Tab-separated table of C-alpha atoms in Angstrom:
chain	number	residue	atom	x	y	z
A	1	ASN	CA	-0.205	-0.035	0.289
A	2	THR	CA	3.313	2.408	-0.210
A	3	ASP	CA	5.356	1.649	-2.570
A	4	ALA	CA	2.904	1.140	-5.106
A	5	THR	CA	1.316	4.573	-3.704
A	6	GLU	CA	4.735	6.656	-4.088
A	7	ILE	CA	5.233	5.139	-7.545
A	8	LEU	CA	1.242	6.222	-8.446
A	9	ALA	CA	2.029	9.586	-6.277
A	10	LEU	CA	4.652	10.776	-8.508
A	11	GLU	CA	3.306	9.945	-10.942
A	12	SER	CA	0.112	12.160	-10.997
A	13	GLU	CA	2.040	14.948	-10.028
A	14	LYS	CA	4.146	14.748	-13.558
A	15	TYR	CA	1.292	14.636	-15.088
A	16	ASN	CA	-0.775	16.904	-12.885
A	17	THR	CA	-3.708	14.512	-12.800
A	18	PHE	CA	-6.144	14.486	-10.074
A	19	PHE	CA	-5.780	11.987	-8.025
A	20	VAL	CA	-8.368	9.482	-5.434
A	21	TYR	CA	-6.651	7.788	-2.553
A	22	MET	CA	-8.788	5.077	-0.998
A	23	SER	CA	-8.272	4.674	2.832
A	24	THR	CA	-10.199	2.755	5.425
A	25	ASP	CA	-11.475	3.115	8.717
A	26	TYR	CA	-8.915	0.825	10.108
A	27	VAL	CA	-6.373	3.986	10.635
A	28	PHE	CA	-8.250	4.806	13.851
A	29	ASP	CA	-7.864	2.629	16.846
A	30	GLY	CA	-11.093	1.445	17.727
A	31	LYS	CA	-10.972	2.643	20.909
A	32	VAL	CA	-13.999	5.643	20.641
A	33	GLY	CA	-15.788	5.390	16.699
A	34	MET	CA	-18.152	8.070	15.253
A	35	LYS	CA	-14.322	9.627	13.438
A	36	LYS	CA	-14.830	13.083	11.581
A	37	GLU	CA	-11.750	13.227	9.235
A	38	ASN	CA	-9.178	15.191	11.482
A	39	ASP	CA	-9.469	13.124	14.393
A	40	LYS	CA	-5.827	11.764	15.146
A	41	THR	CA	-5.245	8.626	13.679
A	42	ASN	CA	-4.001	5.559	15.446
A	43	PRO	CA	-3.780	1.883	13.086
A	44	ILE	CA	-3.633	-0.896	15.643
A	45	ASN	CA	-2.463	-3.214	12.492
A	46	PHE	CA	-0.573	-3.812	9.568
A	47	TYR	CA	-3.351	-2.814	7.276
A	48	GLY	CA	-4.172	0.423	8.638
A	49	LYS	CA	-0.574	1.505	9.217
A	50	SER	CA	0.135	0.635	5.040
A	51	LYS	CA	-2.671	2.538	4.269
A	52	LEU	CA	-1.666	5.749	6.556
A	53	ASP	CA	1.654	5.363	5.310
A	54	GLY	CA	-0.352	5.753	1.714
A	55	GLU	CA	-2.023	8.805	3.477
A	56	ARG	CA	0.836	10.547	4.131
A	57	VAL	CA	2.494	10.215	0.492
A	58	PHE	CA	-0.883	12.284	-0.651
A	59	LYS	CA	-0.281	14.509	2.091
A	60	LYS	CA	2.884	15.936	0.637
A	61	ILE	CA	2.038	15.796	-3.118
A	62	THR	CA	1.327	19.216	-4.975
A	63	THR	CA	-1.200	18.300	-7.390
A	64	PRO	CA	-5.005	18.162	-6.093
A	65	ASN	CA	-5.254	14.751	-4.656
A	66	VAL	CA	-8.410	13.303	-2.123
A	67	ILE	CA	-8.428	10.957	0.414
A	68	VAL	CA	-11.058	8.941	1.076
A	69	ARG	CA	-11.702	6.679	3.538
A	70	THR	CA	-14.375	4.118	3.697
A	71	SER	CA	-16.024	1.088	6.123
A	72	THR	CA	-16.954	-2.346	5.415
A	73	PRO	CA	-17.527	-1.876	1.224
A	74	PHE	CA	-19.998	-4.045	-0.135
A	75	GLY	CA	-20.684	-4.479	-3.252
A	76	LEU	CA	-21.797	-6.619	-6.963
A	77	HIS	CA	-18.408	-8.286	-8.524
A	78	SER	CA	-16.220	-8.784	-5.282
A	79	LYS	CA	-14.298	-12.215	-6.124
A	80	LYS	CA	-14.858	-12.625	-1.818
A	81	ILE	CA	-18.274	-13.193	-0.760
A	82	SER	CA	-19.599	-10.635	1.131
A	83	PHE	CA	-20.772	-10.190	4.536
A	84	PRO	CA	-24.281	-10.161	3.434
A	85	ILE	CA	-24.714	-12.995	1.370
A	86	TRP	CA	-22.577	-14.467	3.721
A	87	VAL	CA	-25.821	-14.505	6.142
A	88	LYS	CA	-27.910	-14.711	3.722
A	89	LYS	CA	-26.796	-18.006	2.345
A	90	ASN	CA	-26.392	-19.666	6.334
A	91	LEU	CA	-29.652	-18.454	7.309
A	92	GLU	CA	-31.404	-19.944	4.153
A	93	LEU	CA	-29.848	-23.235	4.658
A	94	GLU	CA	-30.714	-22.669	8.512
A	95	LYS	CA	-27.104	-23.228	9.228
A	96	GLU	CA	-26.727	-21.517	12.594
A	97	ILE	CA	-23.688	-18.456	12.233
A	98	SER	CA	-21.892	-16.562	14.842
A	99	VAL	CA	-21.735	-12.912	14.380
A	100	VAL	CA	-19.370	-10.070	16.619
A	101	ILE	CA	-21.827	-8.050	18.769
A	102	ASN	CA	-19.354	-5.660	20.270
A	103	GLN	CA	-17.004	-4.969	16.557
A	104	TYR	CA	-18.835	-1.578	14.950
A	105	THR	CA	-18.169	-0.254	11.649
A	106	SER	CA	-20.547	1.860	9.104
A	107	PRO	CA	-21.319	-0.846	6.100
A	108	SER	CA	-20.406	1.100	2.811
A	109	TYR	CA	-22.669	0.175	-0.205
A	110	VAL	CA	-19.674	0.976	-3.214
A	111	PRO	CA	-22.559	2.025	-5.828
A	112	ASN	CA	-23.398	4.682	-3.318
A	113	ILE	CA	-19.491	5.404	-2.982
A	114	SER	CA	-18.733	4.952	-6.332
A	115	LYS	CA	-21.487	8.081	-7.142
A	116	MET	CA	-19.912	9.869	-4.604
A	117	ILE	CA	-16.489	9.436	-5.623
A	118	ILE	CA	-17.302	10.693	-9.275
A	119	GLU	CA	-18.756	14.344	-7.673
A	120	ILE	CA	-15.735	14.430	-6.015
A	121	MET	CA	-13.801	14.130	-8.677
A	122	GLU	CA	-15.700	15.817	-11.100
A	123	ARG	CA	-15.749	18.830	-8.833
A	124	LYS	CA	-12.217	18.301	-7.593
A	125	ILE	CA	-12.716	18.285	-4.345
A	126	THR	CA	-9.198	17.995	-2.011
A	127	GLY	CA	-8.306	16.925	1.481
A	128	ILE	CA	-9.648	14.094	3.215
A	129	ILE	CA	-12.872	12.959	3.075
A	130	HIS	CA	-15.537	9.988	5.301
A	131	LEU	CA	-18.050	7.992	2.633
A	132	ALA	CA	-19.362	5.412	4.264
A	133	GLY	CA	-22.868	3.945	4.975
A	134	ASP	CA	-24.739	6.843	7.664
A	135	ILE	CA	-24.576	4.374	10.704
A	136	LYS	CA	-22.697	3.182	13.390
A	137	ILE	CA	-23.676	-0.466	13.552
A	138	SER	CA	-22.346	-3.807	15.035
A	139	ARG	CA	-21.809	-6.615	13.089
A	140	TYR	CA	-24.234	-8.484	14.591
A	141	ASP	CA	-27.073	-5.671	14.217
A	142	PHE	CA	-26.556	-5.652	10.585
A	143	ALA	CA	-26.671	-9.580	10.369
A	144	ILE	CA	-30.404	-8.800	11.742
A	145	LYS	CA	-30.962	-5.978	9.487
A	146	ILE	CA	-30.171	-8.210	6.713
A	147	ALA	CA	-32.543	-11.096	7.920
A	148	GLU	CA	-35.000	-8.060	7.839
A	149	ILE	CA	-34.674	-6.867	4.336
A	150	LEU	CA	-35.414	-10.421	3.110
A	151	ASN	CA	-37.704	-11.453	5.342
A	152	ILE	CA	-35.762	-14.927	6.545
A	153	ASP	CA	-35.627	-15.824	10.467
A	154	LYS	CA	-33.268	-14.510	12.510
A	155	LYS	CA	-32.950	-17.468	15.194
A	156	PHE	CA	-29.747	-18.470	13.722
A	157	LEU	CA	-27.168	-15.631	14.197
A	158	LYS	CA	-25.674	-16.321	17.402
A	159	PRO	CA	-23.896	-13.063	19.155
A	160	ILE	CA	-20.634	-13.349	20.290
A	161	LYS	CA	-18.111	-10.993	20.991
A	162	ILE	CA	-14.864	-9.611	19.297
A	163	GLU	CA	-12.901	-11.516	22.135
A	164	GLN	CA	-13.382	-14.332	21.378
A	165	MET	CA	-12.528	-14.382	18.128
A	166	ASN	CA	-9.230	-16.629	16.662
A	167	TRP	CA	-8.569	-13.191	14.489
A	168	LYS	CA	-4.888	-13.573	13.712
A	169	ALA	CA	-4.234	-9.783	13.107
A	170	GLN	CA	-5.870	-7.431	15.800
A	171	ARG	CA	-8.660	-5.703	14.368
A	172	PRO	CA	-10.782	-1.980	15.933
A	173	LYS	CA	-13.635	-2.609	18.241
A	174	ASP	CA	-14.714	0.391	17.058
A	175	SER	CA	-14.260	2.158	13.163
A	176	SER	CA	-17.258	3.817	12.436
A	177	LEU	CA	-17.199	6.713	10.546
A	178	ASP	CA	-19.030	10.331	10.593
A	179	VAL	CA	-20.228	11.367	7.256
A	180	SER	CA	-21.387	14.744	7.919
A	181	LYS	CA	-18.840	16.183	6.093
A	182	ALA	CA	-20.318	14.460	3.017
A	183	LYS	CA	-23.516	15.008	3.607
A	184	LYS	CA	-22.878	18.383	3.753
A	185	LEU	CA	-20.805	18.923	0.949
A	186	LEU	CA	-21.860	16.406	-1.682
A	187	LYS	CA	-25.443	16.405	-3.614
A	188	ASN	CA	-24.596	12.300	-3.547
A	189	LYS	CA	-25.834	11.724	-0.075
A	190	PRO	CA	-24.212	8.146	1.902
A	191	GLU	CA	-27.228	5.741	1.902
A	192	THR	CA	-29.198	4.632	4.857
A	193	ILE	CA	-27.912	0.736	5.682
A	194	GLU	CA	-31.641	-0.271	5.102
A	195	LYS	CA	-31.795	1.594	1.377
A	196	SER	CA	-28.283	0.236	0.645
A	197	LEU	CA	-29.361	-3.460	1.725
A	198	GLN	CA	-32.360	-3.248	-0.433
A	199	LEU	CA	-30.438	-2.122	-3.595
A	200	TYR	CA	-27.967	-4.186	-3.048
A	201	PHE	CA	-30.738	-7.391	-3.313
A	202	SER	CA	-32.661	-6.200	-5.913
A	203	ASN	CA	-29.913	-7.237	-8.132
A	204	THR	CA	-31.265	-10.114	-9.973
A	205	HIS	CA	-28.189	-12.695	-9.683
A	206	LEU	CA	-28.017	-11.895	-5.966
A	207	SER	CA	-31.595	-13.256	-5.510
């Protein structure tokens, strides 16, 4: 995330190109959520640190650029199975799944994020901006929302604490993002989680 970013930054300076750098909510330590753009960063894992290093590269260059931080993205063409689809498939098979109840993010619908990024590029908005879902929600409550949108029985969802997870890398407990800047600045606004899930599951290949 750093070496390639430095090369791209130099190229953007060379050709005076407006650049969008995609960063993450993981640049924060997760002790307190609903982080704003100017809040202090303090990543707790390698991914977050490498993304923050990339941000620092773009803060140094002279050509116009924007740093976009997002959170828990889900979209249509990911090679990796998305969280909403994972929940949907398991609940339809009536398989019990454990979902973390005390880890909070701001799930982001990729087409919604894309529209906001296009607007930012067209208007040449610079600096740092948080583009994410307009919500702070636990992974468990996100799974509940998915079940409710799809009208699937929720009884197979089992709440579990982050301390019980056997993850190799440490993850922030609360990396939710404050999107008030985007809501104030952009015509295309961050969507609600309900609207995002409705749009997501309305795609024919997901039904």
